[in-house]
Tab-separated table of C-alpha atoms and ligand atoms in Angstrom:
chain	number	residue	atom	x	y	z
A	27	MET	CA	4.518	3.493	-7.437
A	28	THR	CA	1.493	1.452	-6.474
A	29	VAL	CA	-1.260	-0.049	-8.592
A	30	THR	CA	-4.312	-1.063	-6.581
A	31	ILE	CA	-6.646	-3.663	-8.040
A	32	VAL	CA	-10.238	-3.623	-6.756
A	33	GLY	CA	-13.280	-5.706	-7.639
A	34	ALA	CA	-16.089	-3.387	-8.779
A	35	GLN	CA	-18.912	-5.870	-8.209
A	36	LEU	CA	-19.453	-8.912	-6.001
A	37	GLY	CA	-16.116	-10.677	-6.328
A	38	ASP	CA	-15.023	-13.109	-9.037
A	39	GLU	CA	-14.515	-10.319	-11.572
A	40	GLY	CA	-11.253	-11.881	-12.769
A	41	LYS	CA	-8.904	-9.862	-10.564
A	42	GLY	CA	-6.362	-12.696	-10.483
A	43	GLY	CA	-5.909	-12.525	-14.250
A	44	VAL	CA	-5.351	-8.769	-14.180
A	45	VAL	CA	-2.900	-9.068	-11.293
A	46	ASP	CA	-1.143	-11.695	-13.327
A	47	ILE	CA	-0.859	-9.555	-16.469
A	48	PHE	CA	0.432	-6.442	-14.734
A	49	GLY	CA	2.267	-8.415	-12.082
A	50	ASP	CA	5.193	-8.780	-14.476
A	51	ALA	CA	6.094	-5.160	-13.895
A	52	ALA	CA	5.573	-5.409	-10.122
A	53	ASP	CA	8.302	-6.313	-7.659
A	54	VAL	CA	5.922	-6.930	-4.782
A	55	VAL	CA	2.309	-8.130	-4.761
A	56	VAL	CA	0.401	-7.330	-1.574
A	57	ARG	CA	-2.968	-8.371	-0.246
A	58	TYR	CA	-4.560	-5.832	2.073
A	59	GLN	CA	-7.719	-7.565	3.361
A	60	GLY	CA	-9.595	-10.839	3.516
A	61	GLY	CA	-8.133	-14.276	3.932
A	62	ASP	CA	-8.554	-17.700	2.388
A	63	ASN	CA	-12.125	-16.847	1.346
A	64	ALA	CA	-10.685	-15.514	-1.910
A	65	GLY	CA	-9.814	-17.900	-4.681
A	66	HIS	CA	-7.984	-17.518	-7.911
A	67	THR	CA	-6.702	-19.766	-10.588
A	68	VAL	CA	-3.638	-18.736	-12.517
A	69	VAL	CA	-2.239	-20.565	-15.505
A	70	VAL	CA	1.492	-20.086	-16.035
A	71	GLY	CA	3.384	-21.947	-18.731
A	72	GLY	CA	0.493	-24.379	-19.125
A	73	GLU	CA	0.506	-25.176	-15.393
A	74	GLU	CA	-2.594	-24.361	-13.367
A	75	TYR	CA	-2.234	-22.974	-9.838
A	76	LYS	CA	-5.126	-22.469	-7.432
A	77	LEU	CA	-4.439	-20.141	-4.539
A	78	SER	CA	-6.715	-18.631	-1.939
A	79	LEU	CA	-4.345	-16.793	0.386
A	80	VAL	CA	-0.849	-16.463	-1.031
A	81	PRO	CA	-0.670	-13.651	-3.628
A	82	SER	CA	-0.393	-15.262	-7.050
A	83	GLY	CA	2.574	-13.036	-8.029
A	84	VAL	CA	4.867	-15.389	-6.093
A	85	ILE	CA	4.481	-17.907	-8.915
A	86	ARG	CA	6.364	-15.422	-11.094
A	87	GLY	CA	9.079	-14.871	-8.539
A	88	LYS	CA	7.656	-11.722	-6.958
A	89	THR	CA	7.586	-11.110	-3.235
A	90	GLY	CA	4.073	-11.771	-1.904
A	91	VAL	CA	2.977	-9.906	1.218
A	92	LEU	CA	-0.102	-10.480	3.368
A	93	GLY	CA	-0.757	-7.064	4.862
A	94	ASN	CA	-1.963	-6.219	8.352
A	95	GLY	CA	-5.548	-5.931	7.077
A	96	CYS	CA	-5.628	-9.639	6.210
A	97	VAL	CA	-6.779	-12.523	8.354
A	98	VAL	CA	-4.380	-15.414	8.007
A	99	ASN	CA	-5.079	-19.084	8.470
A	100	PRO	CA	-1.579	-20.508	8.980
A	101	GLU	CA	-2.757	-23.964	7.872
A	102	THR	CA	-3.755	-22.593	4.470
A	103	LEU	CA	-0.650	-20.452	4.264
A	104	PHE	CA	1.701	-23.386	4.805
A	105	GLU	CA	-0.328	-25.753	2.612
A	106	GLU	CA	-0.129	-23.313	-0.283
A	107	ILE	CA	3.583	-22.630	0.216
A	108	ASP	CA	4.319	-26.369	0.455
A	109	ALA	CA	2.275	-27.115	-2.671
A	110	LEU	CA	4.239	-24.484	-4.612
A	111	ARG	CA	7.533	-25.894	-3.337
A	112	GLU	CA	6.500	-29.390	-4.384
A	113	ARG	CA	6.112	-27.985	-7.874
A	114	GLY	CA	9.661	-26.686	-7.844
A	115	LEU	CA	8.979	-23.051	-6.943
A	116	ASP	CA	10.636	-21.039	-4.194
A	117	PRO	CA	7.886	-18.629	-3.073
A	118	ASP	CA	8.942	-15.530	-1.131
A	119	VAL	CA	5.984	-14.856	1.181
A	120	ARG	CA	5.922	-12.292	3.992
A	121	VAL	CA	3.189	-11.851	6.582
A	122	ALA	CA	2.417	-8.721	8.565
A	123	ARG	CA	3.014	-9.076	12.284
A	124	ARG	CA	-0.185	-7.073	12.760
A	125	ALA	CA	-2.341	-9.409	10.654
A	126	HIS	CA	-4.863	-11.438	12.648
A	127	VAL	CA	-4.792	-15.213	12.840
A	128	ILE	CA	-7.757	-17.419	11.967
A	129	LEU	CA	-7.893	-20.036	14.715
A	130	PRO	CA	-9.755	-23.364	14.633
A	131	TYR	CA	-12.721	-22.030	16.625
A	132	HIS	CA	-13.299	-19.228	14.119
A	133	ARG	CA	-14.235	-21.714	11.429
A	134	VAL	CA	-16.503	-23.635	13.780
A	135	LEU	CA	-18.269	-20.440	14.838
A	136	ASP	CA	-18.622	-19.274	11.223
A	137	GLY	CA	-20.435	-22.514	10.398
A	138	ILE	CA	-22.663	-22.558	13.438
A	139	GLU	CA	-23.749	-18.956	13.060
A	140	GLU	CA	-24.696	-19.622	9.456
A	141	GLU	CA	-26.705	-22.646	10.604
A	142	ALA	CA	-28.483	-20.549	13.213
A	143	LYS	CA	-29.310	-17.855	10.665
A	144	ALA	CA	-30.515	-20.459	8.175
A	145	ASP	CA	-33.396	-21.271	10.522
A	146	ASP	CA	-34.864	-17.896	9.505
A	147	ASP	CA	-33.473	-17.869	5.956
A	148	GLN	CA	-31.020	-15.183	6.953
A	149	GLU	CA	-27.742	-16.908	6.192
A	150	ILE	CA	-25.088	-14.920	4.348
A	151	GLY	CA	-23.720	-17.895	2.432
A	152	THR	CA	-20.195	-17.377	3.772
A	153	THR	CA	-17.263	-19.410	2.540
A	154	GLY	CA	-17.040	-21.031	5.983
A	155	ARG	CA	-13.399	-20.024	6.392
A	156	GLY	CA	-13.865	-18.231	9.721
A	157	ILE	CA	-13.399	-14.782	8.207
A	158	GLY	CA	-16.239	-12.993	10.025
A	159	PRO	CA	-15.508	-14.407	13.500
A	160	THR	CA	-11.799	-13.506	13.142
A	161	TYR	CA	-12.515	-9.898	12.187
A	162	GLU	CA	-15.062	-9.761	15.030
A	163	ASP	CA	-12.338	-10.719	17.475
A	164	LYS	CA	-9.964	-8.194	15.947
A	165	VAL	CA	-12.450	-5.376	16.499
A	166	GLY	CA	-13.403	-6.823	19.896
A	167	ARG	CA	-9.714	-6.629	20.902
A	168	ARG	CA	-9.510	-10.300	21.710
A	169	GLY	CA	-7.747	-11.521	18.572
A	170	VAL	CA	-4.397	-13.233	18.130
A	171	ARG	CA	-1.991	-11.567	15.739
A	172	VAL	CA	0.808	-13.095	13.708
A	173	GLY	CA	3.335	-11.331	15.941
A	174	ASP	CA	1.764	-13.036	18.979
A	175	LEU	CA	2.571	-16.452	17.504
A	176	LEU	CA	6.239	-15.577	17.879
A	177	ASP	CA	6.047	-14.805	21.592
A	178	PRO	CA	5.034	-17.806	23.760
A	179	ASP	CA	4.034	-15.756	26.816
A	180	VAL	CA	1.913	-13.261	24.929
A	181	LEU	CA	0.335	-16.074	22.934
A	182	ARG	CA	-0.687	-17.945	26.063
A	183	ASP	CA	-2.141	-14.808	27.637
A	184	ARG	CA	-4.172	-14.031	24.550
A	185	LEU	CA	-5.529	-17.567	24.276
A	186	GLU	CA	-6.328	-17.844	27.963
A	187	TYR	CA	-8.457	-14.742	27.676
A	188	ALA	CA	-10.224	-15.515	24.385
A	189	VAL	CA	-10.694	-19.274	24.195
A	190	PRO	CA	-12.856	-19.835	27.316
A	191	GLN	CA	-15.233	-17.106	26.087
A	192	LYS	CA	-15.534	-18.839	22.741
A	193	ARG	CA	-16.061	-22.189	24.377
A	194	THR	CA	-18.879	-20.782	26.499
A	195	LEU	CA	-20.442	-19.174	23.455
A	196	TYR	CA	-20.285	-22.423	21.526
A	197	GLU	CA	-21.602	-24.608	24.324
A	198	ASP	CA	-24.068	-22.374	26.134
A	199	VAL	CA	-25.480	-20.281	23.309
A	200	TYR	CA	-25.266	-22.713	20.404
A	201	GLY	CA	-25.462	-25.965	22.394
A	202	GLY	CA	-22.319	-27.341	20.743
A	203	ASP	CA	-20.039	-30.061	22.068
A	204	ALA	CA	-16.633	-28.360	22.201
A	205	GLY	CA	-13.527	-30.335	21.236
A	206	ASP	CA	-9.891	-29.433	20.614
A	207	GLU	CA	-10.923	-26.400	18.581
A	208	PHE	CA	-11.844	-24.753	21.887
A	209	ASP	CA	-9.004	-26.097	24.036
A	210	VAL	CA	-6.335	-23.594	25.118
A	211	ASP	CA	-3.505	-26.132	25.329
A	212	ALA	CA	-4.272	-27.771	21.999
A	213	ILE	CA	-4.494	-24.410	20.215
A	214	TYR	CA	-1.372	-23.165	21.964
A	215	GLU	CA	0.649	-26.143	20.725
A	216	ARG	CA	-0.515	-25.618	17.162
A	217	CYS	CA	0.126	-21.907	17.314
A	218	ARG	CA	3.636	-22.432	18.625
A	219	GLU	CA	4.386	-24.672	15.650
A	220	TYR	CA	3.070	-21.991	13.315
A	221	GLY	CA	5.153	-19.371	15.100
A	222	GLU	CA	8.322	-21.447	14.893
A	223	ARG	CA	7.890	-21.988	11.203
A	224	ILE	CA	7.161	-18.303	10.560
A	225	SER	CA	10.353	-17.427	12.482
A	226	GLU	CA	12.491	-20.074	10.803
A	227	GLU	CA	11.396	-18.906	7.385
A	228	ASN	CA	11.779	-15.240	8.323
A	229	MET	CA	8.267	-14.456	7.130
A	230	ALA	CA	7.038	-11.938	9.699
A	231	VAL	CA	7.406	-8.262	8.769
A	232	ASN	CA	6.294	-4.883	9.957
A	233	ALA	CA	4.306	-4.467	6.763
A	234	GLY	CA	4.069	-0.675	6.618
A	235	GLU	CA	7.787	-0.209	7.141
A	236	TYR	CA	8.741	-3.084	4.850
A	237	LEU	CA	6.549	-1.824	2.009
A	238	ALA	CA	7.471	1.839	2.435
A	239	ASP	CA	11.153	0.882	2.166
A	240	ARG	CA	10.443	-0.893	-1.077
A	241	VAL	CA	8.497	2.088	-2.438
A	242	ASP	CA	11.396	4.355	-1.431
A	243	ALA	CA	13.785	2.041	-3.238
A	244	GLY	CA	11.842	2.758	-6.430
A	245	GLU	CA	10.148	-0.628	-6.639
A	246	GLU	CA	6.696	-1.241	-8.116
A	247	LEU	CA	3.944	-2.524	-5.803
A	248	MET	CA	0.719	-4.138	-6.800
A	249	LEU	CA	-1.951	-4.043	-4.092
A	250	GLU	CA	-4.501	-6.726	-4.599
A	251	GLY	CA	-7.998	-6.370	-3.150
A	252	ALA	CA	-9.973	-9.582	-2.682
A	253	GLN	CA	-13.785	-9.922	-3.062
A	254	GLY	CA	-15.498	-6.783	-4.417
A	255	THR	CA	-17.008	-3.392	-3.609
A	256	SER	CA	-20.561	-4.633	-3.062
A	257	LEU	CA	-19.194	-7.173	-0.554
A	258	ASP	CA	-17.464	-4.388	1.412
A	259	ILE	CA	-18.501	-4.240	5.070
A	260	ASP	CA	-19.109	-0.471	4.753
A	261	HIS	CA	-19.929	0.074	1.095
A	262	GLY	CA	-21.589	-3.215	0.229
A	263	ASP	CA	-25.088	-4.542	0.837
A	264	TYR	CA	-24.798	-5.177	4.554
A	265	PRO	CA	-25.311	-7.753	6.049
A	266	PHE	CA	-24.735	-9.809	2.870
A	267	VAL	CA	-21.092	-8.826	2.816
A	268	THR	CA	-17.691	-10.029	3.869
A	269	SER	CA	-16.209	-8.661	7.081
A	270	SER	CA	-13.490	-6.468	5.593
A	271	ASN	CA	-13.082	-3.534	3.195
A	272	PRO	CA	-12.138	-4.525	-0.350
A	273	THR	CA	-12.460	-0.850	-1.422
A	274	ALA	CA	-9.334	1.110	-2.273
A	275	GLY	CA	-9.226	3.188	0.923
A	276	TYR	CA	-8.322	0.069	2.818
A	277	ALA	CA	-5.285	-0.467	0.607
A	278	ALA	CA	-3.710	2.159	2.869
A	279	THR	CA	-5.050	0.904	6.210
A	280	GLY	CA	-4.479	-2.746	5.370
A	281	THR	CA	-0.826	-2.289	4.379
A	282	GLY	CA	0.450	0.585	6.485
A	283	LEU	CA	1.248	2.722	3.435
A	284	GLY	CA	-0.196	6.225	3.566
A	285	PRO	CA	-3.287	7.179	1.547
A	286	THR	CA	-1.153	9.733	-0.255
A	287	VAL	CA	1.157	6.948	-1.460
A	288	ILE	CA	-1.785	4.902	-2.735
A	289	GLY	CA	-3.407	8.032	-4.173
A	290	GLN	CA	-0.369	8.877	-6.260
A	291	GLY	CA	-0.697	5.515	-7.950
A	292	GLU	CA	-3.425	3.958	-10.030
A	293	VAL	CA	-6.641	2.318	-8.844
A	294	VAL	CA	-7.946	-0.153	-11.393
A	295	GLY	CA	-11.539	-1.358	-11.088
A	296	ILE	CA	-12.154	-4.875	-12.311
A	297	VAL	CA	-15.541	-5.375	-13.945
A	298	LYS	CA	-17.003	-8.579	-15.277
A	299	ALA	CA	-19.078	-7.886	-18.420
A	300	TYR	CA	-22.091	-9.356	-16.594
A	301	LEU	CA	-22.744	-9.997	-12.898
A	302	SER	CA	-22.304	-12.979	-10.627
A	303	ARG	CA	-22.884	-13.543	-6.953
A	304	VAL	CA	-21.974	-16.503	-4.737
A	305	GLY	CA	-23.904	-15.834	-1.547
A	306	SER	CA	-27.249	-14.365	-0.519
A	307	GLY	CA	-28.393	-10.768	-0.992
A	308	PRO	CA	-30.218	-8.563	-3.479
A	309	MET	CA	-29.380	-8.750	-7.146
A	310	PRO	CA	-31.912	-6.676	-9.128
A	311	THR	CA	-30.569	-7.745	-12.539
A	312	GLU	CA	-30.496	-11.467	-11.684
A	313	LEU	CA	-31.330	-13.885	-14.491
A	314	ASP	CA	-32.841	-17.310	-14.285
A	315	GLY	CA	-33.780	-20.099	-16.660
A	316	ASP	CA	-31.904	-21.031	-19.825
A	317	LEU	CA	-30.115	-17.740	-20.257
A	318	ALA	CA	-28.698	-17.875	-16.718
A	319	GLU	CA	-27.592	-21.433	-17.260
A	320	TYR	CA	-25.977	-20.558	-20.573
A	321	ILE	CA	-23.950	-17.690	-19.081
A	322	ARG	CA	-23.046	-19.752	-15.994
A	323	ASP	CA	-21.686	-22.547	-18.141
A	324	GLU	CA	-19.942	-20.339	-20.693
A	325	GLY	CA	-18.342	-18.314	-17.919
A	326	GLY	CA	-17.517	-21.287	-15.672
A	327	GLU	CA	-19.421	-19.565	-12.879
A	328	TYR	CA	-18.774	-22.008	-10.069
A	329	GLY	CA	-17.016	-20.893	-6.862
A	330	THR	CA	-13.236	-21.470	-6.764
A	331	VAL	CA	-13.236	-21.914	-2.991
A	332	THR	CA	-16.574	-23.643	-2.462
A	333	GLY	CA	-17.533	-25.000	-5.916
A	334	ARG	CA	-21.010	-23.477	-5.500
A	335	PRO	CA	-22.848	-22.469	-8.713
A	336	ARG	CA	-22.898	-18.685	-8.868
A	337	ARG	CA	-26.025	-16.634	-9.414
A	338	VAL	CA	-25.720	-14.636	-12.634
A	339	GLY	CA	-27.335	-11.467	-13.969
A	340	TRP	CA	-26.997	-8.635	-16.441
A	341	LEU	CA	-24.465	-5.955	-15.711
A	342	ASP	CA	-25.659	-3.675	-12.913
A	343	VAL	CA	-24.518	-0.143	-13.772
A	344	PRO	CA	-25.819	1.598	-10.605
A	345	MET	CA	-23.583	-0.806	-8.671
A	346	LEU	CA	-20.656	0.205	-10.852
A	347	ARG	CA	-21.275	3.948	-10.460
A	348	HIS	CA	-21.244	3.410	-6.698
A	349	ALA	CA	-17.990	1.452	-7.016
A	350	ALA	CA	-16.341	4.077	-9.227
A	351	ARG	CA	-17.099	6.770	-6.661
A	352	ALA	CA	-16.185	4.746	-3.579
A	353	ASN	CA	-12.857	3.621	-5.046
A	354	GLY	CA	-11.867	6.537	-7.269
A	355	PHE	CA	-10.991	4.308	-10.197
A	356	THR	CA	-8.380	5.670	-12.566
A	357	GLY	CA	-8.873	2.827	-15.038
A	358	LEU	CA	-11.033	-0.222	-15.686
A	359	ALA	CA	-10.451	-3.795	-16.708
A	360	ILE	CA	-13.520	-5.348	-18.330
A	361	ASN	CA	-13.388	-9.122	-18.335
A	362	HIS	CA	-15.275	-11.998	-19.908
A	363	LEU	CA	-16.450	-10.146	-23.028
A	364	ASP	CA	-16.086	-13.505	-24.792
A	365	VAL	CA	-18.662	-15.142	-22.499
A	366	LEU	CA	-21.427	-12.900	-23.845
A	367	ALA	CA	-20.478	-13.482	-27.501
A	368	GLY	CA	-23.137	-15.233	-29.550
A	369	LEU	CA	-26.162	-13.733	-27.769
A	370	ASP	CA	-28.593	-11.874	-30.058
A	371	GLU	CA	-29.305	-9.138	-27.590
A	372	LEU	CA	-27.702	-7.972	-24.357
A	373	LYS	CA	-29.175	-5.938	-21.576
A	374	VAL	CA	-27.641	-3.848	-18.846
A	375	GLY	CA	-29.378	-2.520	-15.769
A	376	HIS	CA	-28.739	1.154	-16.593
A	377	ALA	CA	-30.653	2.575	-13.605
A	378	TYR	CA	-33.136	1.491	-10.949
A	379	GLU	CA	-36.694	2.508	-10.377
A	380	LEU	CA	-37.724	2.926	-6.765
A	381	ASP	CA	-41.032	4.488	-5.676
A	382	GLY	CA	-41.506	5.994	-9.118
A	383	GLU	CA	-38.077	7.639	-9.104
A	384	GLU	CA	-35.055	6.778	-11.160
A	385	LEU	CA	-31.842	6.048	-9.239
A	386	LEU	CA	-28.433	6.018	-10.872
A	387	ALA	CA	-26.545	4.410	-7.965
A	388	THR	CA	-27.357	1.810	-5.318
A	389	PRO	CA	-29.328	3.015	-2.281
A	390	ALA	CA	-27.556	2.815	1.085
A	391	SER	CA	-30.168	0.460	2.548
A	392	THR	CA	-30.051	-3.145	1.462
A	393	GLU	CA	-33.789	-3.529	2.032
A	394	ARG	CA	-34.443	-0.553	-0.291
A	395	TRP	CA	-31.989	-2.002	-2.779
A	396	SER	CA	-33.929	-5.248	-2.889
A	397	GLU	CA	-37.048	-3.224	-3.816
A	398	CYS	CA	-35.326	-1.625	-6.818
A	399	GLU	CA	-36.552	-2.574	-10.265
A	400	PRO	CA	-33.887	-2.430	-12.950
A	401	VAL	CA	-34.360	-0.028	-15.858
A	402	PHE	CA	-32.773	-1.964	-18.698
A	403	ARG	CA	-30.987	-0.757	-21.807
A	404	SER	CA	-30.568	-3.103	-24.736
A	405	PHE	CA	-27.446	-3.580	-26.790
A	406	ASP	CA	-26.858	-5.565	-29.942
A	407	GLY	CA	-25.105	-8.835	-29.270
A	408	TRP	CA	-21.781	-9.575	-30.885
A	409	GLU	CA	-20.706	-12.610	-32.822
A	410	GLU	CA	-18.280	-15.230	-31.524
A	411	PHE	CA	-14.695	-14.160	-32.161
A	412	ASP	CA	-11.266	-15.697	-32.063
A	413	PRO	CA	-9.816	-14.444	-28.744
A	414	GLN	CA	-6.214	-14.712	-29.847
A	415	ALA	CA	-6.883	-12.800	-33.075
A	416	VAL	CA	-8.559	-10.014	-31.075
A	417	ALA	CA	-5.733	-9.986	-28.537
A	418	ASP	CA	-3.211	-9.706	-31.370
A	419	GLY	CA	-5.252	-7.186	-33.345
A	420	GLY	CA	-5.992	-4.879	-30.397
A	421	TYR	CA	-9.096	-2.956	-29.462
A	422	ASP	CA	-10.245	-2.319	-33.029
A	423	ALA	CA	-10.296	-6.056	-33.688
A	424	LEU	CA	-13.177	-6.457	-31.228
A	425	PRO	CA	-16.632	-6.717	-32.853
A	426	ALA	CA	-18.203	-3.242	-33.189
A	427	ALA	CA	-21.076	-4.128	-30.847
A	428	ALA	CA	-18.636	-5.143	-28.105
A	429	ARG	CA	-16.812	-1.834	-28.496
A	430	GLU	CA	-20.125	-0.012	-28.174
A	431	TYR	CA	-20.767	-1.841	-24.895
A	432	VAL	CA	-17.300	-0.964	-23.579
A	433	GLU	CA	-17.603	2.689	-24.585
A	434	TYR	CA	-21.013	2.964	-22.938
A	435	LEU	CA	-19.411	1.827	-19.680
A	436	GLU	CA	-16.456	4.167	-20.032
A	437	ASP	CA	-18.894	7.064	-20.475
A	438	GLU	CA	-21.138	6.078	-17.582
A	439	LEU	CA	-18.217	5.580	-15.192
A	440	ASP	CA	-16.144	8.380	-16.645
A	441	THR	CA	-13.141	6.073	-16.603
A	442	PRO	CA	-11.008	4.690	-19.447
A	443	THR	CA	-10.531	0.961	-19.947
A	444	TYR	CA	-6.988	-0.243	-19.548
A	445	VAL	CA	-7.643	-3.917	-20.174
A	446	LEU	CA	-10.215	-6.079	-21.927
A	447	GLY	CA	-10.450	-9.769	-21.167
A	448	VAL	CA	-11.467	-11.576	-24.352
A	449	GLY	CA	-10.751	-15.179	-23.371
A	450	PRO	CA	-9.769	-17.266	-20.370
A	451	GLY	CA	-6.021	-17.370	-21.031
A	452	ARG	CA	-3.523	-14.754	-19.907
A	453	GLU	CA	-2.620	-13.983	-23.514
A	454	GLU	CA	-6.273	-13.507	-24.499
A	455	THR	CA	-6.268	-9.948	-23.280
A	456	VAL	CA	-6.238	-6.561	-24.975
A	457	VAL	CA	-4.006	-4.193	-23.008
A	458	ARG	CA	-4.777	-0.587	-23.902
A	459	GLN	CA	-2.737	0.913	-21.097
A	460	ASP	CA	-0.336	-0.568	-18.586
A	461	PRO	CA	-0.952	1.216	-15.264
A	462	PHE	CA	2.720	0.864	-14.305
A	463	GLU	CA	3.803	2.872	-17.377
B	526	IMP	P1	-17.096	-14.658	3.997
B	526	IMP	O1	-16.118	-13.689	3.399
B	526	IMP	O2	-16.650	-16.085	3.915
B	526	IMP	O3	-17.504	-14.245	5.389
B	526	IMP	O4	-18.436	-14.590	3.113
B	526	IMP	C1	-19.268	-13.432	3.104
B	526	IMP	C2	-19.862	-13.208	1.721
B	526	IMP	O5	-18.827	-12.867	0.806
B	526	IMP	C3	-20.547	-14.443	1.128
B	526	IMP	O6	-21.629	-13.982	0.317
B	526	IMP	C4	-19.472	-15.049	0.250
B	526	IMP	O7	-20.023	-15.831	-0.785
B	526	IMP	C5	-18.822	-13.787	-0.292
B	526	IMP	N1	-17.429	-13.988	-0.697
B	526	IMP	C6	-16.349	-14.116	0.109
B	526	IMP	N2	-15.232	-14.262	-0.623
B	526	IMP	C7	-15.608	-14.209	-1.906
B	526	IMP	C8	-14.882	-14.261	-3.136
B	526	IMP	O8	-13.650	-14.373	-3.191
B	526	IMP	N3	-15.642	-14.168	-4.266
B	526	IMP	C9	-16.988	-13.990	-4.239
B	526	IMP	N4	-17.692	-13.921	-3.122
B	526	IMP	C10	-17.009	-14.027	-1.964
């Protein structure tokens, strides 16, 4: 069966931790979208691992697959594999032949477009990893795929078509001074090296076929979405989004498994008990001042990839209702309940008010969303607790006020909680239901 893990908010909900907990039961951990814009830290046996592309399950000896919906920077891929090997691991990583390759010019163009937008305060605040430009080329049918790296003639043809266009764009539109990042021969040489290594290490797969065979063999697959629903190119607050679909529907498209296969499994929505955002865009429940700083510090809300301080806010329930519908969650994981401990009072944005009307879910227009005023509900705060004692004692060991908060969310989203994160460590978790069981 499959278990699909999806961020319900704006990324950084603690998906890596949930993947890590349930990953034990999985044989294969698959990413279906995004690239090295994601970032997660996993602590195993006291050792800390930071990964942005390779699925973290490989640390536990699982097969990690980058599906066709991903964009792959081979530099990052090999750096992460090499770093794991240096630490004595033997990661089994497979890459879809249909996945698109992030090339050096994609990063340059990502940066320069952000700079251009910044002139009018319109920048997205991207991670600068070349994600948007690579997906643009995929849709524009001028991309280079992993399979192309393995075929010198096809690779050269692809580059000879795409690179001069990019060079012209960079020089003539943006006034840049193009270097090796826009040189066909230089990129070709690098790409051939990537291709040779991918071949030597037998990494390239036809993802759909490879994964379907493993499902047929009775294995367990965990499909790991990166970023979150409100960063989805279709369902998020466009244009302040990433360029792929973190929502669960793309777990089918981005792996080559059928929607019926994914639909027979579980779809777990990961919710942080408050809200954070790295880049630009509306955030009606945003906090500032001392309270924001307190939550940011308690929650360690600084970007894993970029180190940027994250914006923080109260939980936004309209955003979560939208996410529950768009993804069809069968269960929830609510993380970081410990971060809110010690506050006298908590608020959640229960609804929005827009033009005198109450809205229960986010409007489809980002401009309208930014005009929404949150309608808050207050909850009693809960006292500090010992995370390990709560993890050992189970759900009933949580302070009563925290349980009230959790049950409110279960009711509003009509979805049970499978997991509660009560501390930063893997063991500091209350598992109410294992989706693989
Ligand atoms: P991009 O994915 O680098 O193009 O960035 C687009 C938007 O998505 C920006 O607001 C980023 O801050 C945000 N973003 C991308 N990846 C992540 C992530 O893993 N966590 C949180 N935000 C992200």
